[in-house]
Coordinates of C-alpha atoms and ligand atoms in Angstrom, one line a residue:
M1 CA 193.9 120.2 118.6
K2 CA 196.2 118.5 121.1
Q3 CA 199.8 118.4 119.9
L4 CA 202.5 115.9 120.6
K5 CA 205.5 116.6 122.9
L6 CA 208.8 115.2 121.7
G7 CA 211.9 114.2 123.5
L8 CA 215.2 113.1 121.9
S9 CA 217.2 110.4 123.5
M10 CA 220.9 111.2 123.0
F11 CA 222.1 108.0 124.7
R12 CA 224.9 105.9 123.3
M13 CA 225.3 107.4 119.8
G14 CA 222.0 105.9 119.1
Y15 CA 220.0 103.1 120.7
H16 CA 220.7 100.3 118.3
V17 CA 223.3 97.9 119.7
A18 CA 225.4 98.4 116.5
A19 CA 224.9 102.2 116.3
W20 CA 228.6 103.0 116.8
R21 CA 229.5 100.8 113.8
H22 CA 227.2 102.6 111.3
P23 CA 229.4 104.0 108.5
N24 CA 227.7 107.5 108.9
N25 CA 228.2 107.6 112.7
Q26 CA 231.3 109.0 114.5
P27 CA 232.7 106.1 116.5
D28 CA 234.4 108.3 119.1
G29 CA 231.3 110.6 119.3
S30 CA 230.4 109.6 122.8
M31 CA 233.4 111.5 124.2
D32 CA 233.1 114.5 121.9
L33 CA 231.2 117.7 122.7
A34 CA 231.2 118.7 119.0
Y35 CA 229.3 115.5 118.2
F36 CA 226.6 116.2 120.8
R37 CA 226.4 119.9 119.8
R38 CA 225.6 118.8 116.3
I39 CA 222.8 116.5 117.6
A40 CA 221.4 119.3 119.9
E41 CA 221.4 121.8 117.0
I42 CA 219.5 119.5 114.8
A43 CA 217.0 118.7 117.5
E44 CA 216.5 122.3 118.4
A45 CA 216.1 123.4 114.8
A46 CA 213.4 120.6 114.6
R47 CA 211.7 122.1 117.7
F48 CA 212.0 119.1 119.9
D49 CA 210.9 119.8 123.5
L50 CA 214.0 118.3 125.1
L51 CA 217.2 116.4 124.9
F52 CA 217.3 113.4 127.2
M53 CA 220.3 111.6 128.7
A54 CA 219.7 108.2 130.2
D55 CA 222.5 107.1 132.6
E56 CA 224.1 104.1 134.2
L57 CA 226.5 104.2 137.1
A58 CA 228.7 101.4 136.0
I59 CA 229.5 99.2 132.9
R60 CA 226.5 96.9 133.1
G61 CA 226.5 93.3 132.1
E62 CA 229.3 90.8 132.1
D63 CA 231.5 89.7 129.2
N64 CA 229.1 86.9 128.3
P65 CA 229.7 85.3 125.9
A66 CA 233.4 86.0 126.0
G67 CA 234.4 88.8 123.6
S68 CA 231.0 90.6 123.6
R69 CA 231.9 93.5 125.8
R70 CA 235.0 94.6 123.8
R71 CA 232.5 95.1 120.9
S72 CA 230.1 97.3 122.9
S73 CA 230.2 101.1 123.0
H74 CA 228.6 101.5 126.4
V75 CA 232.0 101.4 128.2
A76 CA 232.6 105.1 127.3
E77 CA 229.9 107.6 128.4
L78 CA 230.1 111.2 129.6
E79 CA 228.6 112.2 132.9
P80 CA 225.3 113.6 131.6
I81 CA 224.7 116.7 133.8
T82 CA 228.2 117.9 132.9
L83 CA 227.5 117.3 129.2
L84 CA 224.1 119.1 129.4
S85 CA 225.8 122.0 131.2
A86 CA 228.2 122.3 128.3
L87 CA 225.3 122.3 125.8
A88 CA 223.4 124.9 127.7
P89 CA 225.1 128.0 126.2
L90 CA 225.2 126.3 122.8
T91 CA 221.4 126.0 122.6
E92 CA 218.5 128.5 123.4
R93 CA 215.2 126.8 123.8
I94 CA 215.5 123.0 124.0
G95 CA 215.0 121.3 127.4
L96 CA 218.0 119.6 128.9
V97 CA 217.0 116.5 130.9
S98 CA 219.4 114.2 132.7
T99 CA 218.9 111.0 134.7
G100 CA 219.9 111.2 138.3
S101 CA 219.8 108.3 140.8
T102 CA 218.0 108.5 144.1
T103 CA 219.9 105.4 145.4
Y104 CA 223.5 106.5 144.8
S105 CA 223.3 110.2 145.4
E106 CA 222.4 112.6 148.2
P107 CA 219.4 115.0 147.7
F108 CA 221.6 118.1 148.4
N109 CA 224.0 117.2 145.7
L110 CA 221.4 116.5 143.0
A111 CA 219.2 119.5 144.0
R112 CA 222.3 121.7 143.6
Q113 CA 223.4 120.3 140.3
F114 CA 220.0 120.4 138.6
L115 CA 219.1 123.9 139.9
S116 CA 222.5 125.1 138.6
L117 CA 221.8 123.5 135.2
D118 CA 218.4 125.2 135.3
H119 CA 220.0 128.7 135.9
L120 CA 222.7 128.2 133.3
S121 CA 220.1 127.3 130.7
G122 CA 217.5 129.9 131.6
G123 CA 214.9 127.4 132.9
R124 CA 215.4 124.4 130.7
A125 CA 216.5 121.7 133.1
G126 CA 214.7 118.5 133.9
W127 CA 215.6 115.5 136.2
N128 CA 214.8 111.9 135.3
V129 CA 214.4 110.2 138.6
V130 CA 215.6 106.6 138.6
T131 CA 216.3 104.2 141.4
S132 CA 219.3 102.4 139.7
W133 CA 218.2 98.8 140.0
G134 CA 221.4 97.0 139.2
K135 CA 224.2 95.0 140.8
E136 CA 227.0 96.6 138.9
D137 CA 225.9 100.2 140.0
A138 CA 225.8 98.9 143.6
L139 CA 229.4 97.7 143.5
N140 CA 230.6 101.2 142.7
F141 CA 229.1 102.7 145.8
G142 CA 230.3 100.3 148.6
H143 CA 227.2 98.1 148.4
M144 CA 227.9 94.4 148.0
D145 CA 224.6 93.9 146.2
K146 CA 221.6 95.8 144.8
P147 CA 219.5 97.6 147.3
D148 CA 216.3 96.2 148.8
Y149 CA 213.6 96.4 146.1
D150 CA 210.8 97.7 148.3
S151 CA 212.7 100.4 150.2
R152 CA 214.3 102.0 147.1
Y153 CA 211.0 103.7 146.2
D154 CA 210.5 104.8 149.8
R155 CA 213.9 106.4 149.6
A156 CA 213.1 107.8 146.1
A157 CA 209.9 109.5 147.3
E158 CA 211.6 111.1 150.3
F159 CA 214.5 112.1 148.1
V160 CA 212.3 113.9 145.7
D161 CA 210.5 115.8 148.5
V162 CA 213.8 116.9 149.9
V163 CA 215.1 118.1 146.5
R164 CA 211.9 120.1 145.9
G165 CA 212.2 121.5 149.4
L166 CA 215.7 122.6 148.7
W167 CA 214.7 124.1 145.3
N168 CA 212.3 126.3 147.2
S169 CA 214.9 127.6 149.7
F170 CA 214.3 131.2 148.4
D171 CA 211.1 132.8 147.2
A172 CA 211.2 134.1 143.7
D173 CA 211.4 137.7 144.9
A174 CA 213.9 137.1 147.7
F175 CA 216.9 138.7 146.0
I176 CA 217.0 142.5 146.4
R177 CA 220.6 143.0 145.4
D178 CA 220.4 146.7 146.1
Q179 CA 224.0 148.0 145.7
H180 CA 222.9 151.4 147.2
S181 CA 221.6 150.0 150.5
G182 CA 224.0 147.0 150.5
I183 CA 221.1 144.6 151.1
F184 CA 221.5 141.4 149.0
Y185 CA 218.4 139.4 150.0
D186 CA 215.4 139.5 152.3
P187 CA 215.9 137.0 155.1
D188 CA 212.1 136.5 155.5
K189 CA 212.1 135.0 152.0
M190 CA 214.8 132.4 152.8
H191 CA 213.6 129.1 154.1
A192 CA 215.7 126.4 155.8
L193 CA 214.3 123.0 155.2
N194 CA 215.1 121.3 158.5
H195 CA 214.2 117.9 157.1
Q196 CA 214.4 114.9 159.4
G197 CA 213.1 111.8 157.7
D198 CA 213.6 108.0 157.5
F199 CA 216.5 108.3 155.0
F200 CA 217.7 111.8 155.0
S201 CA 218.6 114.6 157.5
V202 CA 219.0 117.9 155.6
Q203 CA 219.1 121.3 157.2
G204 CA 219.2 123.5 154.1
P205 CA 218.7 126.1 152.7
L206 CA 220.2 125.5 149.3
H207 CA 222.3 128.5 148.5
M208 CA 220.9 129.3 145.1
A209 CA 218.1 131.6 143.8
H210 CA 214.7 130.2 142.8
S211 CA 214.4 128.4 139.4
P212 CA 213.6 130.5 136.3
Q213 CA 210.8 128.0 135.6
G214 CA 209.4 127.6 139.2
E215 CA 211.1 124.3 139.6
P216 CA 213.1 122.1 137.2
V217 CA 210.8 119.5 135.5
I218 CA 210.6 116.1 137.2
F219 CA 210.6 113.0 135.0
F220 CA 210.1 109.4 136.2
A221 CA 210.9 106.1 134.6
G222 CA 209.7 103.1 136.5
D223 CA 207.0 100.6 135.9
S224 CA 206.3 98.7 139.1
E225 CA 203.3 99.5 141.3
A226 CA 205.6 101.4 143.6
G227 CA 207.2 103.2 140.7
R228 CA 203.8 104.3 139.3
A229 CA 202.5 105.5 142.6
T230 CA 205.6 107.6 143.1
A231 CA 205.4 108.9 139.6
A232 CA 201.8 109.9 139.9
R233 CA 202.5 111.9 143.0
A234 CA 205.8 113.5 142.1
A235 CA 206.4 113.5 138.3
D236 CA 205.6 116.0 135.6
V237 CA 206.5 113.6 132.9
V238 CA 206.6 109.8 132.8
F239 CA 208.8 107.8 130.5
T240 CA 207.8 104.3 129.6
A241 CA 208.7 101.4 127.3
K242 CA 205.6 99.8 125.8
Q243 CA 205.4 97.7 122.6
E244 CA 201.6 97.4 122.2
L245 CA 198.9 100.1 122.0
S246 CA 196.8 98.2 124.6
D247 CA 199.7 98.0 127.1
A248 CA 200.4 101.7 126.6
Q249 CA 196.8 102.6 127.1
A250 CA 196.7 100.6 130.3
F251 CA 199.8 102.3 131.6
Y252 CA 198.5 105.8 130.6
A253 CA 195.2 105.1 132.4
S254 CA 197.0 103.7 135.5
I255 CA 198.9 107.0 135.9
K256 CA 196.2 109.4 135.0
D257 CA 193.5 107.6 137.1
R258 CA 195.5 108.2 140.2
L259 CA 195.8 111.9 139.7
P260 CA 192.4 113.3 141.0
A261 CA 192.9 111.6 144.4
L262 CA 196.3 113.3 144.6
G263 CA 194.7 116.7 143.9
R264 CA 196.4 116.8 140.4
A265 CA 194.8 117.6 137.1
E266 CA 195.0 115.2 134.2
D267 CA 197.2 117.4 132.1
E268 CA 199.7 118.1 134.9
V269 CA 201.4 114.8 134.1
L270 CA 202.5 113.8 130.6
I271 CA 203.1 110.2 129.5
M272 CA 205.9 109.8 126.9
P273 CA 206.6 106.3 125.7
G274 CA 209.8 105.6 123.9
L275 CA 209.6 105.2 120.1
M276 CA 212.3 104.1 117.7
P277 CA 211.3 105.4 114.2
I278 CA 213.0 104.0 111.1
V279 CA 211.8 106.1 108.3
G280 CA 212.3 105.9 104.5
R281 CA 210.6 107.5 101.5
T282 CA 209.3 104.0 100.8
K283 CA 208.8 101.1 103.2
A284 CA 211.5 99.2 101.3
E285 CA 214.0 102.1 101.9
A286 CA 213.1 102.1 105.6
Q287 CA 213.6 98.4 105.8
A288 CA 216.9 98.7 104.1
K289 CA 218.1 101.2 106.7
L290 CA 217.2 98.7 109.4
D291 CA 218.9 95.8 107.6
T292 CA 222.1 97.8 107.3
L293 CA 222.3 98.2 111.1
Q294 CA 221.2 94.6 111.8
A295 CA 224.0 93.3 109.6
L296 CA 226.4 95.2 111.8
I297 CA 225.5 93.3 114.9
D298 CA 228.4 91.0 115.8
P299 CA 227.0 87.6 116.8
R300 CA 228.8 87.8 120.2
V301 CA 227.0 91.1 120.9
G302 CA 223.7 89.6 119.7
L303 CA 224.2 86.5 121.9
A304 CA 225.0 88.8 124.9
S305 CA 221.5 90.2 124.7
L306 CA 220.1 86.6 125.1
Y307 CA 222.6 85.5 127.7
D308 CA 220.7 86.5 130.8
R309 CA 217.6 84.6 129.8
L310 CA 218.8 81.8 127.6
G311 CA 222.4 81.2 128.8
D312 CA 225.4 80.8 126.5
L313 CA 224.2 79.9 123.0
S314 CA 227.6 80.5 121.3
G315 CA 228.0 76.7 120.6
Y316 CA 224.9 76.5 118.5
D317 CA 224.1 77.2 114.8
L318 CA 223.0 80.8 114.7
D319 CA 220.6 80.1 111.9
G320 CA 219.1 77.0 113.6
P321 CA 216.3 76.9 116.1
V322 CA 216.5 78.4 119.6
P323 CA 217.3 75.4 122.0
E324 CA 215.0 74.7 124.8
P325 CA 216.5 76.1 128.0
K326 CA 217.8 73.3 130.2
D327 CA 219.9 75.0 132.9
P328 CA 217.5 75.5 135.8
A329 CA 219.2 78.8 136.5
F330 CA 217.8 80.1 133.3
R331 CA 214.5 78.2 132.9
S332 CA 212.1 80.5 134.6
R333 CA 213.5 83.7 133.1
A334 CA 213.8 82.1 129.6
E335 CA 210.1 81.4 129.1
V336 CA 209.0 84.7 127.5
M337 CA 211.9 84.6 125.0
Y338 CA 211.7 81.0 124.2
K339 CA 208.0 81.2 123.5
L340 CA 208.5 84.3 121.3
A341 CA 211.1 82.3 119.2
Q342 CA 208.7 79.4 118.9
R343 CA 205.7 81.5 118.1
E344 CA 207.5 83.5 115.4
G345 CA 209.7 80.6 114.2
Y346 CA 212.9 82.6 114.9
S347 CA 216.3 81.2 114.6
I348 CA 218.9 82.3 117.2
R349 CA 220.1 85.1 114.9
Q350 CA 216.5 86.3 114.1
L351 CA 215.7 86.3 117.8
Y352 CA 218.6 88.5 118.9
M353 CA 218.0 90.8 115.9
A354 CA 214.4 91.2 116.9
L355 CA 215.5 92.2 120.4
A356 CA 218.6 94.2 119.5
A357 CA 217.0 97.0 117.5
G358 CA 214.5 98.7 119.9
R359 CA 215.8 97.1 123.1
G360 CA 212.4 97.1 124.7
H361 CA 211.0 100.2 123.0
R362 CA 208.4 100.3 120.3
M363 CA 210.0 100.3 116.8
V364 CA 208.2 101.4 113.7
V365 CA 209.7 100.9 110.3
G366 CA 207.9 102.7 107.5
T367 CA 207.1 105.7 105.5
P368 CA 206.6 109.2 107.1
E369 CA 202.8 108.7 106.8
E370 CA 202.9 105.3 108.5
I371 CA 205.0 106.6 111.4
A372 CA 202.8 109.7 111.8
D373 CA 199.7 107.4 111.7
E374 CA 201.1 105.4 114.7
M375 CA 202.0 108.5 116.6
Q376 CA 198.6 110.0 115.9
L377 CA 196.8 106.8 116.9
W378 CA 198.7 106.6 120.3
L379 CA 197.9 110.3 121.0
E380 CA 194.2 110.0 120.1
Q381 CA 193.7 106.6 121.8
R382 CA 195.1 107.9 125.1
A383 CA 198.3 105.9 125.1
A384 CA 200.7 108.8 124.9
D385 CA 200.9 112.6 125.3
G386 CA 204.1 112.6 123.3
F387 CA 207.1 110.4 122.6
N388 CA 210.7 110.1 123.6
I389 CA 212.2 109.6 120.2
I390 CA 215.0 107.0 120.3
P391 CA 217.0 107.1 117.1
T392 CA 218.8 104.0 115.9
H393 CA 222.0 106.0 115.3
L394 CA 222.9 109.7 115.7
P395 CA 222.7 112.1 114.2
E396 CA 221.6 110.5 110.9
A397 CA 218.4 108.8 112.1
L398 CA 217.4 112.0 113.9
Q399 CA 217.9 114.1 110.7
D400 CA 215.8 111.5 108.8
F401 CA 213.0 111.9 111.4
A402 CA 213.2 115.7 111.3
D403 CA 213.3 115.9 107.5
L404 CA 210.6 113.2 106.7
V405 CA 208.3 112.7 109.7
L406 CA 208.0 116.1 111.3
P407 CA 206.6 117.8 108.1
E408 CA 203.9 115.1 108.0
L409 CA 203.1 115.7 111.7
R410 CA 203.0 119.5 111.1
R411 CA 200.7 119.0 108.1
R412 CA 198.3 117.2 110.4
G413 CA 198.6 120.0 113.1
L414 CA 200.1 117.5 115.5
F415 CA 203.5 119.2 116.1
R416 CA 204.7 122.8 116.7
S417 CA 206.5 125.0 114.1
D418 CA 208.0 127.1 116.8
Y419 CA 208.6 127.0 120.5
E420 CA 205.7 128.4 122.6
G421 CA 207.9 129.6 125.5
T422 CA 211.4 130.0 126.7
T423 CA 211.5 127.4 129.5
L424 CA 211.0 123.7 129.4
R425 CA 207.9 123.9 131.6
Q426 CA 206.3 126.4 129.2
N427 CA 207.1 124.4 126.1
L428 CA 205.7 121.2 127.7
G429 CA 202.6 123.2 128.6
L430 CA 203.0 122.3 132.3
P431 CA 201.8 124.6 135.1
E432 CA 204.5 126.6 136.9
K433 CA 205.0 124.6 140.0
S434 CA 206.3 125.8 143.3
L435 CA 206.0 124.8 146.9
R436 CA 205.4 128.4 147.8
Ligands
FMN1 C1 211.7 104.2 129.9 C2 212.7 103.9 131.0 C3 213.9 104.5 131.1 C4 214.8 104.3 132.1 N1 216.0 104.9 132.2 C5 216.9 104.6 133.1 C6 218.1 105.2 133.2 O1 218.5 106.0 132.3 N2 219.0 104.8 134.1 C7 218.7 103.8 135.1 O2 219.5 103.5 135.9 N3 217.5 103.3 135.1 C8 216.6 103.6 134.1 N4 215.3 103.0 134.1 C9 215.0 102.0 135.2 C10 214.0 102.5 136.2 O3 214.5 103.7 136.8 C11 213.8 101.4 137.2 O4 214.9 101.2 138.0 C12 213.4 100.2 136.6 O5 212.3 100.4 135.6 C13 212.9 99.2 137.6 O6 211.9 99.8 138.4 P1 210.4 99.4 138.3 O7 210.3 98.0 138.9 O8 209.7 100.4 139.1 O9 210.1 99.5 136.9 C14 214.5 103.3 133.1 C15 213.2 102.7 133.0 C16 212.3 102.9 132.0 C17 211.0 102.2 131.9

């Protein structure tokens, strides 16, 4: 029987906007190695495939409405490759996956950092390729505005090719290291890249031995047509945020259907949607856990999540109806949210609570059986090969998932009891990949 692959998002002390305020969370955790070590140890004991760090290259969003930013935890984040390198010797089997931007980095730098992480961890590194589509990120890199939408995927595609070329600078058996003869490596097995492209000029080689897993695993997170095309060509794993089974199935098919023409087999690329599970021994217990977090959302933080679409609603009664957007600057973007509020009969407070929890990812509140049912359905209905688990708050919601949902998945034969291999590629069941 096909089994699920599971990633664990370690982003922001949990993904719920009020995660840092939960009484069982550690409010200064995001700067503390001991906090992340505890999370990594729980995830590894539970046999997760990988730890995943999302990343942003700026404090995103403005202080709208006033006072919202000072109540948000995303102003203090560690640089993820550094954090995962610190976790490498503290873990043994779990994969270490960091986001890296193709827009605000150079291929040589990223190739070197990820291959170093791969060596330090014995072949457990992965790179989540993102194009950093955001104005605030641009302002930290000398760009006055965000980069051209179309060209950023052209750059991303060339960037990934260069990185892979650099990762293959030496054949796996290039290093002789014979102390007797004094020969360190075989020059016939070293390959300069000599890349000259539209965006990059990189001579190479990268001065590092071949990866213990062939190449670090490449993840992609992008949803546009250009993003999907690049992912199908270059990714081993694709992350996505999908609410509905039918949308997830369509996304799954749109990636998998492209593979034969690219000379790739169906199981060479794994699709892993985000999933926020809120589990209790009873449905009521699970709902109470969600309610505890929802009650911790400061109204200003809640209103900030609506600001980009609906404008400043701080003058309105939070328990009254969502006003019709009048400002033309917001009208076109507001439609989806305004219609959602009307359809569901949401007040302003109910609308921001509905959005604040999963923040775009599918959320399931229920018993272990109900959550396992959803996961099994998505696996069997070709909507997912696994999930990127996004706990509300860390480490407590991770521990809940490990204690309650994983035994149920194991009982059904849907998740491993022990790691199959030592590298991330082996545990994900991906073929060893190498340019030569
Ligand atoms: C599941 C998921 C996770 C993402 N994680 C990040 C991230 O950690 N950092 C980032 O800058 N962008 C992230 N992105 C944004 C994408 O890299 C991309 O810029 C965005 O989806 C817009 O591109 P698109 O039009 O191809 O979807 C993520 C996107 C998705 C769907």
